[in-house]
């Protein structure tokens, strides 16, 4: 099979992200991911696109002018004259303008701390469990469908490079939400081709320096 054909690569990445790939084919595909950075990027794009479909839509209040327009169409014989905006309404507009200025400032600050790589870690049944975003000197961890962990257990994050040796990146924050600081060696490791994995360990982490419990979640880290 020609794994360099663009259409085939996109189809395989989509099947892997959706979870339609049989177990034997998935293992063969994951072996290809270790040495193919562009293929990992293709998988990451599919995973990010699919996860966005599950995000809830925020509720937004309906402006008064919209209700006035609806009433005017339902009862055309009644003249609905918009009332004058009171002083507190003008104050509300001022507050909205101030909020926009603050949001713009936060956006400018955010650009100085960009996401340089991301990964969506999947469970054994190909269900997205965690989303990990790599910044300059830390990882941002966000739970998706993370299973509960017993009090005497911890989740430990590992980076597996091309040599196949797992290197600990630290313990996943309680509940799967938070930041994980990176030292110089860890940042250098994540700059290459790696697969992230999470194992179930005793409280406080693996006592051996290598995964001692089952690997629950894994996925390739793709540069953005």
PDB file of C-alpha atoms in Angstrom:
ATOM      1  CA  UNK A   1       0.000   0.000   0.000  1.00  0.00           C
ATOM      2  CA  UNK A   2       1.347   3.442  -0.993  1.00  0.00           C
ATOM      3  CA  UNK A   3       1.175   5.442   2.263  1.00  0.00           C
ATOM      4  CA  UNK A   4       2.538   8.544   0.514  1.00  0.00           C
ATOM      5  CA  UNK A   5      -0.598   9.102  -1.574  1.00  0.00           C
ATOM      6  CA  UNK A   6      -2.308  12.270  -0.197  1.00  0.00           C
ATOM      7  CA  UNK A   7      -5.871  10.967  -0.569  1.00  0.00           C
ATOM      8  CA  UNK A   8      -5.041   7.701   1.184  1.00  0.00           C
ATOM      9  CA  UNK A   9      -3.239   9.527   3.999  1.00  0.00           C
ATOM     10  CA  UNK A  10      -6.238  11.787   4.600  1.00  0.00           C
ATOM     11  CA  UNK A  11      -8.628   8.837   4.605  1.00  0.00           C
ATOM     12  CA  UNK A  12      -6.492   6.847   7.048  1.00  0.00           C
ATOM     13  CA  UNK A  13      -6.067   9.859   9.359  1.00  0.00           C
ATOM     14  CA  UNK A  14      -9.840  10.417   9.341  1.00  0.00           C
ATOM     15  CA  UNK A  15     -10.578   6.751  10.151  1.00  0.00           C
ATOM     16  CA  UNK A  16      -8.041   6.850  12.984  1.00  0.00           C
ATOM     17  CA  UNK A  17      -9.458  10.092  14.467  1.00  0.00           C
ATOM     18  CA  UNK A  18     -13.080   8.897  14.254  1.00  0.00           C
ATOM     19  CA  UNK A  19     -12.207   5.473  15.690  1.00  0.00           C
ATOM     20  CA  UNK A  20     -13.344   3.372  12.710  1.00  0.00           C
ATOM     21  CA  UNK A  21      -9.974   1.702  12.186  1.00  0.00           C
ATOM     22  CA  UNK A  22      -9.754  -1.999  13.204  1.00  0.00           C
ATOM     23  CA  UNK A  23      -7.341  -2.843  16.023  1.00  0.00           C
ATOM     24  CA  UNK A  24      -4.741  -4.485  13.783  1.00  0.00           C
ATOM     25  CA  UNK A  25      -4.808  -1.641  11.262  1.00  0.00           C
ATOM     26  CA  UNK A  26      -4.669   0.914  14.096  1.00  0.00           C
ATOM     27  CA  UNK A  27      -1.490  -0.614  15.492  1.00  0.00           C
ATOM     28  CA  UNK A  28       0.101  -0.548  12.030  1.00  0.00           C
ATOM     29  CA  UNK A  29      -1.003   3.069  11.540  1.00  0.00           C
ATOM     30  CA  UNK A  30       0.378   4.135  14.956  1.00  0.00           C
ATOM     31  CA  UNK A  31       3.721   2.657  13.961  1.00  0.00           C
ATOM     32  CA  UNK A  32       3.671   4.892  10.880  1.00  0.00           C
ATOM     33  CA  UNK A  33       2.852   7.940  13.036  1.00  0.00           C
ATOM     34  CA  UNK A  34       6.106   7.631  14.985  1.00  0.00           C
ATOM     35  CA  UNK A  35       8.251   8.400  11.928  1.00  0.00           C
ATOM     36  CA  UNK A  36       5.882  10.611   9.913  1.00  0.00           C
ATOM     37  CA  UNK A  37       5.427  14.125  11.331  1.00  0.00           C
ATOM     38  CA  UNK A  38       3.127  15.230   8.490  1.00  0.00           C
ATOM     39  CA  UNK A  39       0.855  12.277   9.109  1.00  0.00           C
ATOM     40  CA  UNK A  40       0.680  13.205  12.800  1.00  0.00           C
ATOM     41  CA  UNK A  41      -0.314  16.726  11.797  1.00  0.00           C
ATOM     42  CA  UNK A  42      -3.071  15.325   9.570  1.00  0.00           C
ATOM     43  CA  UNK A  43      -4.427  13.248  12.481  1.00  0.00           C
ATOM     44  CA  UNK A  44      -4.278  16.252  14.819  1.00  0.00           C
ATOM     45  CA  UNK A  45      -6.245  18.382  12.356  1.00  0.00           C
ATOM     46  CA  UNK A  46      -8.972  15.746  12.121  1.00  0.00           C
ATOM     47  CA  UNK A  47      -9.116  15.354  15.912  1.00  0.00           C
ATOM     48  CA  UNK A  48      -9.360  19.103  16.501  1.00  0.00           C
ATOM     49  CA  UNK A  49     -12.106  19.413  13.869  1.00  0.00           C
ATOM     50  CA  UNK A  50     -14.148  16.578  15.371  1.00  0.00           C
ATOM     51  CA  UNK A  51     -13.840  17.848  18.938  1.00  0.00           C
ATOM     52  CA  UNK A  52     -15.098  21.299  17.893  1.00  0.00           C
ATOM     53  CA  UNK A  53     -18.363  19.639  16.799  1.00  0.00           C
ATOM     54  CA  UNK A  54     -19.063  18.605  20.420  1.00  0.00           C
ATOM     55  CA  UNK A  55     -18.546  22.066  21.929  1.00  0.00           C
ATOM     56  CA  UNK A  56     -21.805  23.537  23.310  1.00  0.00           C
ATOM     57  CA  UNK A  57     -23.139  26.735  21.788  1.00  0.00           C
ATOM     58  CA  UNK A  58     -23.312  29.646  24.255  1.00  0.00           C
ATOM     59  CA  UNK A  59     -26.703  31.124  25.070  1.00  0.00           C
ATOM     60  CA  UNK A  60     -27.067  34.748  23.984  1.00  0.00           C
ATOM     61  CA  UNK A  61     -29.754  37.175  25.160  1.00  0.00           C
ATOM     62  CA  UNK A  62     -32.177  38.468  22.529  1.00  0.00           C
ATOM     63  CA  UNK A  63     -31.923  42.271  22.079  1.00  0.00           C
ATOM     64  CA  UNK A  64     -35.031  44.316  22.849  1.00  0.00           C
ATOM     65  CA  UNK A  65     -35.242  45.599  19.271  1.00  0.00           C
ATOM     66  CA  UNK A  66     -35.631  42.017  18.020  1.00  0.00           C
ATOM     67  CA  UNK A  67     -38.630  41.430  20.311  1.00  0.00           C
ATOM     68  CA  UNK A  68     -40.109  44.751  19.188  1.00  0.00           C
ATOM     69  CA  UNK A  69     -39.783  43.665  15.563  1.00  0.00           C
ATOM     70  CA  UNK A  70     -41.455  40.309  16.292  1.00  0.00           C
ATOM     71  CA  UNK A  71     -44.369  41.991  18.076  1.00  0.00           C
ATOM     72  CA  UNK A  72     -44.781  44.470  15.230  1.00  0.00           C
ATOM     73  CA  UNK A  73     -45.182  41.599  12.759  1.00  0.00           C
ATOM     74  CA  UNK A  74     -47.541  39.597  14.971  1.00  0.00           C
ATOM     75  CA  UNK A  75     -49.720  42.632  15.783  1.00  0.00           C
ATOM     76  CA  UNK A  76     -49.330  44.986  12.794  1.00  0.00           C
ATOM     77  CA  UNK A  77     -52.299  47.122  13.909  1.00  0.00           C
ATOM     78  CA  UNK A  78     -50.463  48.187  17.064  1.00  0.00           C
ATOM     79  CA  UNK A  79     -47.818  50.853  16.782  1.00  0.00           C
ATOM     80  CA  UNK A  80     -44.814  49.956  18.924  1.00  0.00           C
ATOM     81  CA  UNK A  81     -42.799  53.073  19.594  1.00  0.00           C
ATOM     82  CA  UNK A  82     -39.324  52.323  20.951  1.00  0.00           C
ATOM     83  CA  UNK A  83     -38.904  53.919  24.331  1.00  0.00           C
ATOM     84  CA  UNK A  84     -36.067  56.295  24.991  1.00  0.00           C
ATOM     85  CA  UNK A  85     -32.918  54.737  26.323  1.00  0.00           C
ATOM     86  CA  UNK A  86     -32.501  55.633  30.014  1.00  0.00           C
ATOM     87  CA  UNK A  87     -29.281  56.746  31.560  1.00  0.00           C
ATOM     88  CA  UNK A  88     -28.491  53.266  32.876  1.00  0.00           C
ATOM     89  CA  UNK A  89     -28.707  51.934  29.317  1.00  0.00           C
ATOM     90  CA  UNK A  90     -26.022  54.370  28.193  1.00  0.00           C
ATOM     91  CA  UNK A  91     -23.934  53.226  31.151  1.00  0.00           C
ATOM     92  CA  UNK A  92     -24.388  49.648  29.983  1.00  0.00           C
ATOM     93  CA  UNK A  93     -23.098  50.559  26.523  1.00  0.00           C
ATOM     94  CA  UNK A  94     -20.078  52.183  28.143  1.00  0.00           C
ATOM     95  CA  UNK A  95     -19.427  49.018  30.147  1.00  0.00           C
ATOM     96  CA  UNK A  96     -19.665  46.916  26.981  1.00  0.00           C
ATOM     97  CA  UNK A  97     -17.158  49.164  25.240  1.00  0.00           C
ATOM     98  CA  UNK A  98     -14.781  48.861  28.189  1.00  0.00           C
ATOM     99  CA  UNK A  99     -15.136  45.070  28.100  1.00  0.00           C
ATOM    100  CA  UNK A 100     -14.213  45.042  24.419  1.00  0.00           C
ATOM    101  CA  UNK A 101     -11.082  47.049  25.152  1.00  0.00           C
ATOM    102  CA  UNK A 102     -10.112  44.587  27.909  1.00  0.00           C
ATOM    103  CA  UNK A 103     -10.771  41.608  25.625  1.00  0.00           C
ATOM    104  CA  UNK A 104      -8.594  43.168  22.946  1.00  0.00           C
ATOM    105  CA  UNK A 105      -5.795  43.640  25.459  1.00  0.00           C
ATOM    106  CA  UNK A 106      -6.072  40.032  26.618  1.00  0.00           C
ATOM    107  CA  UNK A 107      -5.940  38.900  22.987  1.00  0.00           C
ATOM    108  CA  UNK A 108      -2.741  40.833  22.410  1.00  0.00           C
ATOM    109  CA  UNK A 109      -1.199  39.299  25.514  1.00  0.00           C
ATOM    110  CA  UNK A 110      -2.263  35.829  24.399  1.00  0.00           C
ATOM    111  CA  UNK A 111      -0.336  36.216  21.169  1.00  0.00           C
ATOM    112  CA  UNK A 112       2.870  36.387  23.216  1.00  0.00           C
ATOM    113  CA  UNK A 113       2.116  32.915  24.615  1.00  0.00           C
ATOM    114  CA  UNK A 114       1.109  30.919  21.525  1.00  0.00           C
ATOM    115  CA  UNK A 115       0.302  27.231  21.319  1.00  0.00           C
ATOM    116  CA  UNK A 116       3.212  25.597  19.488  1.00  0.00           C
ATOM    117  CA  UNK A 117       1.912  22.004  19.453  1.00  0.00           C
ATOM    118  CA  UNK A 118      -1.180  20.072  20.460  1.00  0.00           C
ATOM    119  CA  UNK A 119      -2.362  16.532  21.023  1.00  0.00           C
ATOM    120  CA  UNK A 120      -5.678  14.826  21.671  1.00  0.00           C
ATOM    121  CA  UNK A 121      -5.154  11.703  23.740  1.00  0.00           C
ATOM    122  CA  UNK A 122      -7.542   8.842  23.033  1.00  0.00           C
ATOM    123  CA  UNK A 123      -8.659   5.930  25.157  1.00  0.00           C
ATOM    124  CA  UNK A 124      -8.385   2.300  24.110  1.00  0.00           C
ATOM    125  CA  UNK A 125     -11.780   2.577  22.403  1.00  0.00           C
ATOM    126  CA  UNK A 126     -10.636   5.687  20.469  1.00  0.00           C
ATOM    127  CA  UNK A 127     -12.658   8.121  22.590  1.00  0.00           C
ATOM    128  CA  UNK A 128     -11.046  11.573  23.103  1.00  0.00           C
ATOM    129  CA  UNK A 129     -10.061  11.828  26.769  1.00  0.00           C
ATOM    130  CA  UNK A 130      -7.703  14.814  27.101  1.00  0.00           C
ATOM    131  CA  UNK A 131      -6.554  17.739  25.023  1.00  0.00           C
ATOM    132  CA  UNK A 132      -2.976  18.899  25.619  1.00  0.00           C
ATOM    133  CA  UNK A 133      -1.599  22.169  24.269  1.00  0.00           C
ATOM    134  CA  UNK A 134       2.134  22.859  24.435  1.00  0.00           C
ATOM    135  CA  UNK A 135       3.245  26.415  25.111  1.00  0.00           C
ATOM    136  CA  UNK A 136       6.794  27.695  25.483  1.00  0.00           C
ATOM    137  CA  UNK A 137       7.524  26.331  28.959  1.00  0.00           C
ATOM    138  CA  UNK A 138       4.370  24.519  30.064  1.00  0.00           C
ATOM    139  CA  UNK A 139       1.574  22.207  28.962  1.00  0.00           C
ATOM    140  CA  UNK A 140      -2.099  23.158  29.254  1.00  0.00           C
ATOM    141  CA  UNK A 141      -4.203  20.082  30.025  1.00  0.00           C
ATOM    142  CA  UNK A 142      -7.975  20.044  29.423  1.00  0.00           C
ATOM    143  CA  UNK A 143     -10.194  17.033  30.213  1.00  0.00           C
ATOM    144  CA  UNK A 144     -12.709  15.839  27.622  1.00  0.00           C
ATOM    145  CA  UNK A 145     -14.075  12.462  28.758  1.00  0.00           C
ATOM    146  CA  UNK A 146     -11.513  11.646  31.425  1.00  0.00           C
ATOM    147  CA  UNK A 147     -12.378   8.686  33.673  1.00  0.00           C
ATOM    148  CA  UNK A 148     -12.303   9.162  37.455  1.00  0.00           C
ATOM    149  CA  UNK A 149      -9.147   8.031  39.284  1.00  0.00           C
ATOM    150  CA  UNK A 150      -9.077   6.438  42.730  1.00  0.00           C
ATOM    151  CA  UNK A 151      -7.656   8.519  45.574  1.00  0.00           C
ATOM    152  CA  UNK A 152      -4.597   6.259  45.949  1.00  0.00           C
ATOM    153  CA  UNK A 153      -3.749   6.505  42.248  1.00  0.00           C
ATOM    154  CA  UNK A 154      -2.235   9.171  39.988  1.00  0.00           C
ATOM    155  CA  UNK A 155      -2.111   9.749  36.247  1.00  0.00           C
ATOM    156  CA  UNK A 156       1.390  10.293  34.872  1.00  0.00           C
ATOM    157  CA  UNK A 157       2.159  11.825  31.484  1.00  0.00           C
ATOM    158  CA  UNK A 158       4.972  10.394  29.337  1.00  0.00           C
ATOM    159  CA  UNK A 159       6.643  11.490  26.118  1.00  0.00           C
ATOM    160  CA  UNK A 160       7.868   8.696  23.840  1.00  0.00           C
ATOM    161  CA  UNK A 161      10.435   9.765  21.266  1.00  0.00           C
ATOM    162  CA  UNK A 162      11.755   7.959  18.221  1.00  0.00           C
ATOM    163  CA  UNK A 163      13.961   5.786  20.452  1.00  0.00           C
ATOM    164  CA  UNK A 164      10.819   4.317  22.053  1.00  0.00           C
ATOM    165  CA  UNK A 165      11.885   5.222  25.607  1.00  0.00           C
ATOM    166  CA  UNK A 166       9.200   6.881  27.769  1.00  0.00           C
ATOM    167  CA  UNK A 167      10.266  10.067  29.581  1.00  0.00           C
ATOM    168  CA  UNK A 168       8.054  11.385  32.378  1.00  0.00           C
ATOM    169  CA  UNK A 169       6.592  14.874  31.971  1.00  0.00           C
ATOM    170  CA  UNK A 170       5.030  14.823  35.436  1.00  0.00           C
ATOM    171  CA  UNK A 171       1.699  14.049  37.062  1.00  0.00           C
ATOM    172  CA  UNK A 172      -1.529  15.107  35.367  1.00  0.00           C
ATOM    173  CA  UNK A 173      -3.337  17.727  37.512  1.00  0.00           C
ATOM    174  CA  UNK A 174      -6.250  16.554  39.641  1.00  0.00           C
ATOM    175  CA  UNK A 175      -9.325  16.201  37.469  1.00  0.00           C
ATOM    176  CA  UNK A 176      -7.225  16.600  34.326  1.00  0.00           C
ATOM    177  CA  UNK A 177      -7.420  20.405  34.339  1.00  0.00           C
ATOM    178  CA  UNK A 178      -4.396  22.679  34.758  1.00  0.00           C
ATOM    179  CA  UNK A 179      -0.820  23.408  33.770  1.00  0.00           C
ATOM    180  CA  UNK A 180       2.265  21.236  33.791  1.00  0.00           C
ATOM    181  CA  UNK A 181       5.603  23.074  33.898  1.00  0.00           C
ATOM    182  CA  UNK A 182       8.371  21.893  31.553  1.00  0.00           C
ATOM    183  CA  UNK A 183      12.095  21.980  32.218  1.00  0.00           C
ATOM    184  CA  UNK A 184      14.737  22.516  29.535  1.00  0.00           C
ATOM    185  CA  UNK A 185      15.216  18.807  28.786  1.00  0.00           C
ATOM    186  CA  UNK A 186      11.469  18.217  28.482  1.00  0.00           C
ATOM    187  CA  UNK A 187      11.020  21.184  26.130  1.00  0.00           C
ATOM    188  CA  UNK A 188      13.829  19.897  23.937  1.00  0.00           C
ATOM    189  CA  UNK A 189      12.251  16.431  23.840  1.00  0.00           C
ATOM    190  CA  UNK A 190       8.843  17.830  22.820  1.00  0.00           C
ATOM    191  CA  UNK A 191      10.408  19.773  19.966  1.00  0.00           C
ATOM    192  CA  UNK A 192      10.936  16.485  18.118  1.00  0.00           C
ATOM    193  CA  UNK A 193       8.631  13.681  17.029  1.00  0.00           C
ATOM    194  CA  UNK A 194       6.915  12.271  20.108  1.00  0.00           C
ATOM    195  CA  UNK A 195       3.825  10.396  21.153  1.00  0.00           C
ATOM    196  CA  UNK A 196       2.210  11.342  24.468  1.00  0.00           C
ATOM    197  CA  UNK A 197       0.834   8.649  26.758  1.00  0.00           C
ATOM    198  CA  UNK A 198      -0.769   8.568  30.206  1.00  0.00           C
ATOM    199  CA  UNK A 199      -0.375   5.639  32.564  1.00  0.00           C
ATOM    200  CA  UNK A 200      -2.144   4.786  35.804  1.00  0.00           C
ATOM    201  CA  UNK A 201       0.401   4.859  38.632  1.00  0.00           C
ATOM    202  CA  UNK A 202       0.518   4.687  42.434  1.00  0.00           C
ATOM    203  CA  UNK A 203      -0.154   7.933  44.263  1.00  0.00           C
ATOM    204  CA  UNK A 204       2.722  10.320  43.535  1.00  0.00           C
ATOM    205  CA  UNK A 205       3.857   8.683  40.291  1.00  0.00           C
ATOM    206  CA  UNK A 206       5.796   5.678  39.064  1.00  0.00           C
ATOM    207  CA  UNK A 207       8.357   4.388  41.599  1.00  0.00           C
ATOM    208  CA  UNK A 208      10.612   3.043  38.825  1.00  0.00           C
ATOM    209  CA  UNK A 209      10.972   6.051  36.529  1.00  0.00           C
ATOM    210  CA  UNK A 210       9.166   4.102  33.804  1.00  0.00           C
ATOM    211  CA  UNK A 211       5.443   3.327  33.335  1.00  0.00           C
ATOM    212  CA  UNK A 212       4.529   0.671  35.892  1.00  0.00           C
ATOM    213  CA  UNK A 213       0.766   0.624  35.339  1.00  0.00           C
ATOM    214  CA  UNK A 214      -1.527   0.303  32.324  1.00  0.00           C
ATOM    215  CA  UNK A 215      -1.434   2.964  29.609  1.00  0.00           C
ATOM    216  CA  UNK A 216      -4.907   4.516  29.518  1.00  0.00           C
ATOM    217  CA  UNK A 217      -4.586   7.265  26.894  1.00  0.00           C
ATOM    218  CA  UNK A 218      -2.205   8.136  24.078  1.00  0.00           C
ATOM    219  CA  UNK A 219      -1.857  10.289  20.970  1.00  0.00           C
ATOM    220  CA  UNK A 220       0.783  12.003  18.796  1.00  0.00           C
ATOM    221  CA  UNK A 221       1.931  15.558  19.531  1.00  0.00           C
ATOM    222  CA  UNK A 222       1.675  17.639  16.374  1.00  0.00           C
ATOM    223  CA  UNK A 223       3.408  20.976  15.832  1.00  0.00           C
ATOM    224  CA  UNK A 224       1.173  23.881  14.785  1.00  0.00           C
TER     225      UNK A 224
END
